[in-house]
């Protein structure tokens, strides 16, 4: 069961004052959150304010993200107890989703595989992917794409992706969460 509680209406003012944030510029508004680029004591940062406290397992995702020793994930600077607000490292540049929307599927896939590899290589061998059943489905999907592909370069890329997934699927550690879902716009 999930309990949704709206954060206080002055959450923005409270959080920016408590964490010493300045020069906030809103960069995204969705039904579930508002995202700002801010100046923090740690430098440029991203402030995400959720419209619901405890939204969709964000608490577990943030706790796990804080424990990852990797440059493949943005550092979490602050989060409030209920995860209604999260302050993380600002990462310049487009998301992998932006690359995909420009029509460059091969580059987006290569970048996504690099992120996954970075997480596994630098996280003391534990599997950072949340849902092994989903990973198995992804593996079979990549196998079909490989079988149907005529491009040698694309087949080489798929071979690399399949190898990474084989390593992840063979790991015997407990399943973990990194962001609720690992997709192109979260990289």
Coordinates of C-alpha atoms in Angstrom, one line a residue:
X1 CA 0.0 0.0 0.0
X2 CA 1.3 3.5 -0.9
X3 CA 0.3 6.5 1.2
X4 CA 0.4 9.8 -0.8
X5 CA 0.7 12.9 1.3
X6 CA 1.2 16.3 -0.3
X7 CA 4.2 18.2 1.0
X8 CA 3.6 21.6 2.6
X9 CA 2.8 24.5 0.2
X10 CA 6.0 26.3 1.4
X11 CA 8.3 23.3 0.8
X12 CA 10.4 25.3 -1.8
X13 CA 11.1 28.1 0.6
X14 CA 11.8 25.8 3.5
X15 CA 14.2 23.5 1.5
X16 CA 16.1 26.3 -0.3
X17 CA 16.7 28.1 3.1
X18 CA 17.6 24.9 5.0
X19 CA 20.1 23.7 2.4
X20 CA 21.5 27.2 1.5
X21 CA 20.3 27.1 -2.1
X22 CA 20.4 30.2 -4.3
X23 CA 19.7 31.3 -7.9
X24 CA 17.0 28.7 -8.5
X25 CA 15.8 28.3 -12.1
X26 CA 12.9 26.0 -12.8
X27 CA 13.8 23.7 -15.7
X28 CA 11.0 21.1 -15.6
X29 CA 7.5 20.7 -14.2
X30 CA 5.5 17.5 -14.4
X31 CA 2.5 16.1 -12.6
X32 CA 4.8 14.4 -10.0
X33 CA 7.6 16.9 -9.5
X34 CA 9.2 20.3 -10.2
X35 CA 12.9 20.4 -11.0
X36 CA 15.2 23.4 -10.5
X37 CA 18.8 24.1 -11.3
X38 CA 20.3 25.8 -8.2
X39 CA 23.5 27.0 -6.7
X40 CA 24.3 25.0 -3.6
X41 CA 27.2 25.0 -1.1
X42 CA 28.5 22.0 -3.2
X43 CA 28.3 23.9 -6.5
X44 CA 25.7 23.6 -9.3
X45 CA 22.9 21.2 -8.3
X46 CA 19.5 19.9 -9.3
X47 CA 16.7 20.3 -6.8
X48 CA 13.7 18.0 -7.3
X49 CA 10.5 18.7 -5.3
X50 CA 7.9 16.0 -5.4
X51 CA 4.2 16.7 -5.4
X52 CA 3.6 13.7 -3.2
X53 CA 5.7 12.6 -0.2
X54 CA 7.2 9.1 -0.7
X55 CA 6.3 9.0 -4.4
X56 CA 6.8 5.5 -5.9
X57 CA 9.6 4.2 -3.9
X58 CA 11.8 7.3 -4.2
X59 CA 13.0 6.8 -0.6
X60 CA 14.5 3.4 -1.4
X61 CA 16.0 4.6 -4.7
X62 CA 17.7 7.6 -3.0
X63 CA 19.1 5.4 -0.2
X64 CA 20.5 3.0 -2.8
X65 CA 21.9 5.8 -4.9
X66 CA 23.8 7.3 -2.0
X67 CA 25.6 4.0 -1.5
X68 CA 26.9 3.6 -5.1
X69 CA 30.6 4.3 -5.5
X70 CA 30.6 5.3 -9.2
X71 CA 30.9 8.3 -11.5
X72 CA 28.1 6.7 -13.5
X73 CA 25.5 8.2 -11.1
X74 CA 24.9 11.7 -10.0
X75 CA 25.9 12.2 -6.4
X76 CA 23.0 12.8 -3.9
X77 CA 23.9 15.8 -1.7
X78 CA 20.7 16.1 0.4
X79 CA 17.3 14.6 0.8
X80 CA 14.6 15.1 3.3
X81 CA 13.3 12.2 5.4
X82 CA 10.2 11.6 3.3
X83 CA 12.0 12.2 0.0
X84 CA 9.7 15.1 -0.9
X85 CA 12.9 17.0 -1.8
X86 CA 16.2 15.7 -3.3
X87 CA 19.3 17.7 -4.1
X88 CA 21.8 16.1 -6.4
X89 CA 24.9 16.9 -8.4
X90 CA 24.2 18.9 -11.6
X91 CA 25.2 17.0 -14.7
X92 CA 25.6 19.1 -17.9
X93 CA 24.7 17.9 -21.3
X94 CA 21.8 16.1 -22.9
X95 CA 20.2 12.9 -21.5
X96 CA 20.5 9.7 -23.4
X97 CA 16.8 10.2 -24.1
X98 CA 17.7 13.5 -25.9
X99 CA 20.1 11.6 -28.1
X100 CA 17.5 8.9 -28.8
X101 CA 14.8 11.5 -29.7
X102 CA 17.3 13.0 -32.3
X103 CA 17.1 9.6 -34.0
X104 CA 20.5 8.2 -33.0
X105 CA 19.4 4.9 -31.4
X106 CA 22.9 3.3 -31.7
X107 CA 24.6 6.1 -29.8
X108 CA 21.8 6.1 -27.2
X109 CA 22.2 2.3 -26.7
X110 CA 26.0 2.6 -26.5
X111 CA 25.7 5.4 -23.9
X112 CA 23.1 3.4 -21.8
X113 CA 25.4 0.3 -21.9
X114 CA 28.3 2.5 -20.7
X115 CA 26.2 3.7 -17.7
X116 CA 25.2 0.2 -16.8
X117 CA 28.8 -1.0 -17.1
X118 CA 30.0 1.9 -15.0
X119 CA 27.6 1.0 -12.3
X120 CA 28.5 -2.7 -12.2
X121 CA 32.3 -2.2 -12.5
X122 CA 32.5 0.4 -9.7
X123 CA 29.9 -1.0 -7.3
X124 CA 31.9 -3.8 -5.6
X125 CA 30.4 -6.3 -8.0
X126 CA 26.8 -6.0 -6.8
X127 CA 24.0 -5.9 -9.4
X128 CA 22.4 -2.4 -9.6
X129 CA 19.4 -3.4 -11.7
X130 CA 16.1 -3.6 -9.9
X131 CA 14.2 -6.2 -11.8
X132 CA 15.8 -9.3 -13.1
X133 CA 12.7 -10.4 -14.9
X134 CA 12.8 -7.2 -16.9
X135 CA 16.5 -7.7 -17.6
X136 CA 15.7 -11.2 -19.0
X137 CA 13.0 -9.7 -21.2
X138 CA 15.5 -7.0 -22.4
X139 CA 18.1 -9.7 -23.1
X140 CA 15.6 -11.7 -25.3
X141 CA 14.6 -8.5 -27.1
X142 CA 18.3 -7.7 -27.8
X143 CA 18.8 -11.2 -29.1
X144 CA 15.9 -10.7 -31.6
X145 CA 17.3 -7.4 -32.7
X146 CA 20.7 -9.0 -33.2
X147 CA 19.1 -11.8 -35.3
X148 CA 17.2 -9.4 -37.5
X149 CA 19.9 -6.8 -37.9
X150 CA 21.8 -6.4 -41.2
X151 CA 24.3 -3.8 -39.9
X152 CA 27.7 -5.2 -38.8
X153 CA 28.3 -2.2 -36.5
X154 CA 24.9 -2.5 -34.9
X155 CA 25.4 -6.3 -34.4
X156 CA 28.8 -5.5 -32.7
X157 CA 27.0 -3.0 -30.4
X158 CA 24.3 -5.5 -29.6
X159 CA 26.9 -8.2 -28.9
X160 CA 28.5 -5.9 -26.3
X161 CA 25.1 -5.1 -24.7
X162 CA 24.3 -8.8 -24.5
X163 CA 27.6 -9.5 -22.8
X164 CA 26.9 -6.8 -20.2
X165 CA 23.5 -8.2 -19.6
X166 CA 24.8 -11.7 -19.3
X167 CA 27.2 -10.5 -16.6
X168 CA 24.4 -8.8 -14.7
X169 CA 22.0 -11.7 -15.0
X170 CA 24.6 -14.2 -13.8
X171 CA 25.2 -12.2 -10.6
X172 CA 23.8 -13.9 -7.4
X173 CA 23.4 -10.8 -5.2
X174 CA 20.0 -9.5 -4.1
X175 CA 18.1 -7.3 -6.5
X176 CA 18.6 -3.6 -5.9
X177 CA 16.9 -0.3 -7.0
X178 CA 18.8 2.5 -8.6
X179 CA 16.0 4.8 -9.7
X180 CA 12.8 2.9 -9.8
X181 CA 13.3 2.4 -13.5
X182 CA 16.5 2.7 -15.6
X183 CA 15.6 4.3 -18.8
X184 CA 17.2 6.7 -21.3
X185 CA 15.9 9.9 -19.7
X186 CA 17.4 8.9 -16.3
X187 CA 20.9 8.7 -17.8

